[in-house]
PDB file of C-alpha atoms in Angstrom:
ATOM      1  CA  GLN A  17       0.000   0.000   0.000  1.00 85.00           C
ATOM      2  CA  VAL A  18       1.465   3.332  -1.043  1.00 92.00           C
ATOM      3  CA  GLN A  19       1.559   6.035   1.589  1.00 95.00           C
ATOM      4  CA  LEU A  20       1.314   9.685   0.606  1.00 97.00           C
ATOM      5  CA  VAL A  21       2.683  12.541   2.686  1.00 97.00           C
ATOM      6  CA  GLU A  22       1.934  16.126   1.714  1.00 98.00           C
ATOM      7  CA  SER A  23       3.889  19.090   3.087  1.00 98.00           C
ATOM      8  CA  GLY A  24       4.688  22.728   2.441  1.00 98.00           C
ATOM      9  CA  GLY A  25       1.417  24.424   3.254  1.00 98.00           C
ATOM     10  CA  GLY A  26       1.032  27.500   5.416  1.00 98.00           C
ATOM     11  CA  LEU A  27      -0.339  30.995   5.738  1.00 98.00           C
ATOM     12  CA  VAL A  28       0.486  33.383   2.917  1.00 98.00           C
ATOM     13  CA  GLN A  29      -0.716  36.803   1.833  1.00 98.00           C
ATOM     14  CA  PRO A  30      -2.608  37.269  -1.436  1.00 98.00           C
ATOM     15  CA  GLY A  31      -0.151  37.403  -4.307  1.00 98.00           C
ATOM     16  CA  GLY A  32       2.338  35.226  -2.463  1.00 98.00           C
ATOM     17  CA  SER A  33       3.781  31.831  -3.316  1.00 98.00           C
ATOM     18  CA  LEU A  34       4.074  28.388  -1.791  1.00 98.00           C
ATOM     19  CA  ARG A  35       5.604  25.123  -2.939  1.00 98.00           C
ATOM     20  CA  LEU A  36       3.894  21.914  -1.912  1.00 98.00           C
ATOM     21  CA  SER A  37       5.551  18.503  -1.884  1.00 98.00           C
ATOM     22  CA  CYS A  38       4.073  15.029  -2.074  1.00 98.00           C
ATOM     23  CA  ALA A  39       6.243  12.095  -1.059  1.00 97.00           C
ATOM     24  CA  ALA A  40       5.121   8.601  -2.057  1.00 96.00           C
ATOM     25  CA  SER A  41       6.424   5.524  -0.280  1.00 94.00           C
ATOM     26  CA  GLY A  42       6.419   3.142  -3.247  1.00 81.00           C
ATOM     27  CA  SER A  43       8.472   3.048  -6.420  1.00 84.00           C
ATOM     28  CA  ILE A  44       5.269   2.388  -8.355  1.00 91.00           C
ATOM     29  CA  PHE A  45       4.921   6.181  -8.190  1.00 93.00           C
ATOM     30  CA  ARG A  46       7.050   6.605 -11.292  1.00 92.00           C
ATOM     31  CA  PHE A  47       4.653   4.482 -13.378  1.00 94.00           C
ATOM     32  CA  VAL A  48       1.399   6.324 -12.671  1.00 96.00           C
ATOM     33  CA  ALA A  49      -0.205   9.630 -13.540  1.00 97.00           C
ATOM     34  CA  MET A  50      -0.520  11.793 -10.442  1.00 97.00           C
ATOM     35  CA  ALA A  51      -2.625  14.765  -9.418  1.00 98.00           C
ATOM     36  CA  TRP A  52      -3.032  17.468  -6.835  1.00 98.00           C
ATOM     37  CA  TYR A  53      -6.461  17.955  -5.306  1.00 98.00           C
ATOM     38  CA  ARG A  54      -7.873  20.493  -2.899  1.00 98.00           C
ATOM     39  CA  GLN A  55     -10.864  20.725  -0.629  1.00 98.00           C
ATOM     40  CA  ALA A  56     -12.169  23.957   0.816  1.00 96.00           C
ATOM     41  CA  PRO A  57     -14.487  23.959   3.842  1.00 91.00           C
ATOM     42  CA  GLY A  58     -18.007  22.985   2.853  1.00 94.00           C
ATOM     43  CA  LYS A  59     -16.979  22.102  -0.690  1.00 96.00           C
ATOM     44  CA  GLN A  60     -16.221  18.905  -2.566  1.00 96.00           C
ATOM     45  CA  ARG A  61     -12.669  17.863  -3.253  1.00 97.00           C
ATOM     46  CA  GLU A  62     -11.560  19.054  -6.684  1.00 97.00           C
ATOM     47  CA  LYS A  63      -8.665  18.136  -8.916  1.00 98.00           C
ATOM     48  CA  VAL A  64      -6.457  21.133  -9.697  1.00 98.00           C
ATOM     49  CA  ALA A  65      -3.524  19.689 -11.637  1.00 98.00           C
ATOM     50  CA  THR A  66      -2.411  16.429 -13.190  1.00 98.00           C
ATOM     51  CA  ILE A  67       0.886  15.105 -14.490  1.00 98.00           C
ATOM     52  CA  THR A  68       1.520  11.954 -16.491  1.00 97.00           C
ATOM     53  CA  ARG A  69       4.445   9.676 -15.758  1.00 92.00           C
ATOM     54  CA  GLY A  70       6.185  11.307 -18.700  1.00 92.00           C
ATOM     55  CA  GLY A  71       5.611  14.837 -17.450  1.00 94.00           C
ATOM     56  CA  ASP A  72       2.641  16.056 -19.503  1.00 97.00           C
ATOM     57  CA  THR A  73       0.519  18.405 -17.415  1.00 98.00           C
ATOM     58  CA  ASN A  74      -3.034  19.675 -17.237  1.00 98.00           C
ATOM     59  CA  TYR A  75      -4.637  22.289 -14.995  1.00 98.00           C
ATOM     60  CA  ALA A  76      -8.046  23.365 -13.815  1.00 98.00           C
ATOM     61  CA  ASP A  77      -9.059  26.697 -15.296  1.00 98.00           C
ATOM     62  CA  SER A  78      -9.057  28.264 -11.830  1.00 97.00           C
ATOM     63  CA  VAL A  79      -5.302  27.731 -11.396  1.00 98.00           C
ATOM     64  CA  LYS A  80      -4.029  27.759 -14.971  1.00 98.00           C
ATOM     65  CA  GLY A  81      -1.126  30.149 -15.381  1.00 98.00           C
ATOM     66  CA  ARG A  82      -0.532  30.387 -11.627  1.00 98.00           C
ATOM     67  CA  PHE A  83       0.217  26.820 -10.510  1.00 98.00           C
ATOM     68  CA  THR A  84       2.897  24.487 -11.856  1.00 98.00           C
ATOM     69  CA  ILE A  85       2.908  20.751 -11.221  1.00 98.00           C
ATOM     70  CA  SER A  86       6.109  18.737 -11.515  1.00 98.00           C
ATOM     71  CA  ARG A  87       7.557  15.434 -10.414  1.00 97.00           C
ATOM     72  CA  ASP A  88      10.882  13.804  -9.638  1.00 95.00           C
ATOM     73  CA  ASN A  89      10.475  10.095 -10.283  1.00 94.00           C
ATOM     74  CA  ALA A  90      13.906   9.313  -8.852  1.00 93.00           C
ATOM     75  CA  LYS A  91      12.742  10.712  -5.512  1.00 95.00           C
ATOM     76  CA  ASN A  92       9.146   9.447  -5.712  1.00 95.00           C
ATOM     77  CA  THR A  93       8.098  13.033  -5.135  1.00 96.00           C
ATOM     78  CA  MET A  94       5.668  15.433  -6.771  1.00 97.00           C
ATOM     79  CA  TYR A  95       5.489  19.203  -6.372  1.00 98.00           C
ATOM     80  CA  LEU A  96       3.014  22.022  -6.801  1.00 98.00           C
ATOM     81  CA  GLN A  97       4.437  25.504  -7.211  1.00 98.00           C
ATOM     82  CA  MET A  98       1.693  27.975  -6.433  1.00 98.00           C
ATOM     83  CA  ASP A  99       2.176  31.607  -7.403  1.00 98.00           C
ATOM     84  CA  SER A 100      -0.106  34.645  -7.370  1.00 98.00           C
ATOM     85  CA  LEU A 101      -2.169  33.016  -4.668  1.00 98.00           C
ATOM     86  CA  LYS A 102      -5.715  34.208  -4.080  1.00 98.00           C
ATOM     87  CA  PRO A 103      -7.973  33.885  -1.023  1.00 97.00           C
ATOM     88  CA  GLU A 104     -10.093  31.422  -2.984  1.00 97.00           C
ATOM     89  CA  ASP A 105      -7.085  29.076  -3.134  1.00 98.00           C
ATOM     90  CA  THR A 106      -7.497  28.500   0.600  1.00 98.00           C
ATOM     91  CA  ALA A 107      -8.032  24.776   1.092  1.00 98.00           C
ATOM     92  CA  ALA A 108      -6.481  21.546   2.261  1.00 98.00           C
ATOM     93  CA  TYR A 109      -4.315  20.200  -0.545  1.00 98.00           C
ATOM     94  CA  TYR A 110      -3.867  16.500  -1.237  1.00 98.00           C
ATOM     95  CA  CYS A 111      -2.007  14.355  -3.724  1.00 98.00           C
ATOM     96  CA  ASN A 112      -3.076  11.046  -5.222  1.00 97.00           C
ATOM     97  CA  THR A 113      -3.102   9.214  -8.510  1.00 97.00           C
ATOM     98  CA  GLU A 114      -5.103  10.812 -11.312  1.00 96.00           C
ATOM     99  CA  SER A 115      -7.890   8.339 -10.547  1.00 94.00           C
ATOM    100  CA  SER A 116      -7.445   8.773  -6.764  1.00 92.00           C
ATOM    101  CA  ARG A 117      -6.953   5.060  -6.234  1.00 92.00           C
ATOM    102  CA  TRP A 118      -4.530   5.239  -3.313  1.00 94.00           C
ATOM    103  CA  THR A 119      -5.369   5.944   0.301  1.00 94.00           C
ATOM    104  CA  TRP A 120      -5.536   9.659   0.941  1.00 96.00           C
ATOM    105  CA  GLY A 121      -2.858  11.296   3.063  1.00 96.00           C
ATOM    106  CA  GLN A 122      -3.520  13.912   5.717  1.00 97.00           C
ATOM    107  CA  GLY A 123      -3.076  16.781   3.301  1.00 98.00           C
ATOM    108  CA  THR A 124      -1.461  20.148   3.890  1.00 98.00           C
ATOM    109  CA  GLN A 125      -3.394  23.320   4.687  1.00 98.00           C
ATOM    110  CA  VAL A 126      -2.970  26.405   2.541  1.00 98.00           C
ATOM    111  CA  THR A 127      -4.469  29.633   3.829  1.00 98.00           C
ATOM    112  CA  VAL A 128      -4.337  32.782   1.729  1.00 98.00           C
ATOM    113  CA  SER A 129      -5.253  35.809   3.781  1.00 97.00           C
ATOM    114  CA  SER A 130      -4.066  39.300   4.555  1.00 95.00           C
TER     115      SER A 130
END
C-alpha cells in the first residue's frame, strides 16, 4: 500500500507563493499519472492539476497560469508551485493518482489571507 505525505502548506498573503511537496512511499509512483487535489471547507474535493508519468501536465481553469505541477520520479516526489495566490485558493491540498486510487494522506493546509 502506497503512503502519501503532503507538506509545504502554510499561511500566505494574497499574491504570495508556496511550494507543496508530495512524497510517495512506493516506487510504483514513477509508473502512474498523479494529481493534486484540494478541498475547501463545505466544498467537494476538486482536482487542480495532473501530471503523467512522462511529465505532460493539465490544470483546472481556476489555477491555470498560476500553478505548476512537476515530479521527480527518482525521488518518488511530486510538487506544486503555487504563485499569485488568491484567497479562494485557501483549502487543504492532497495528492493522489489521477484516478485517486490510493489511500488519501492527511493533506497540507494552505491559507491565503491578509
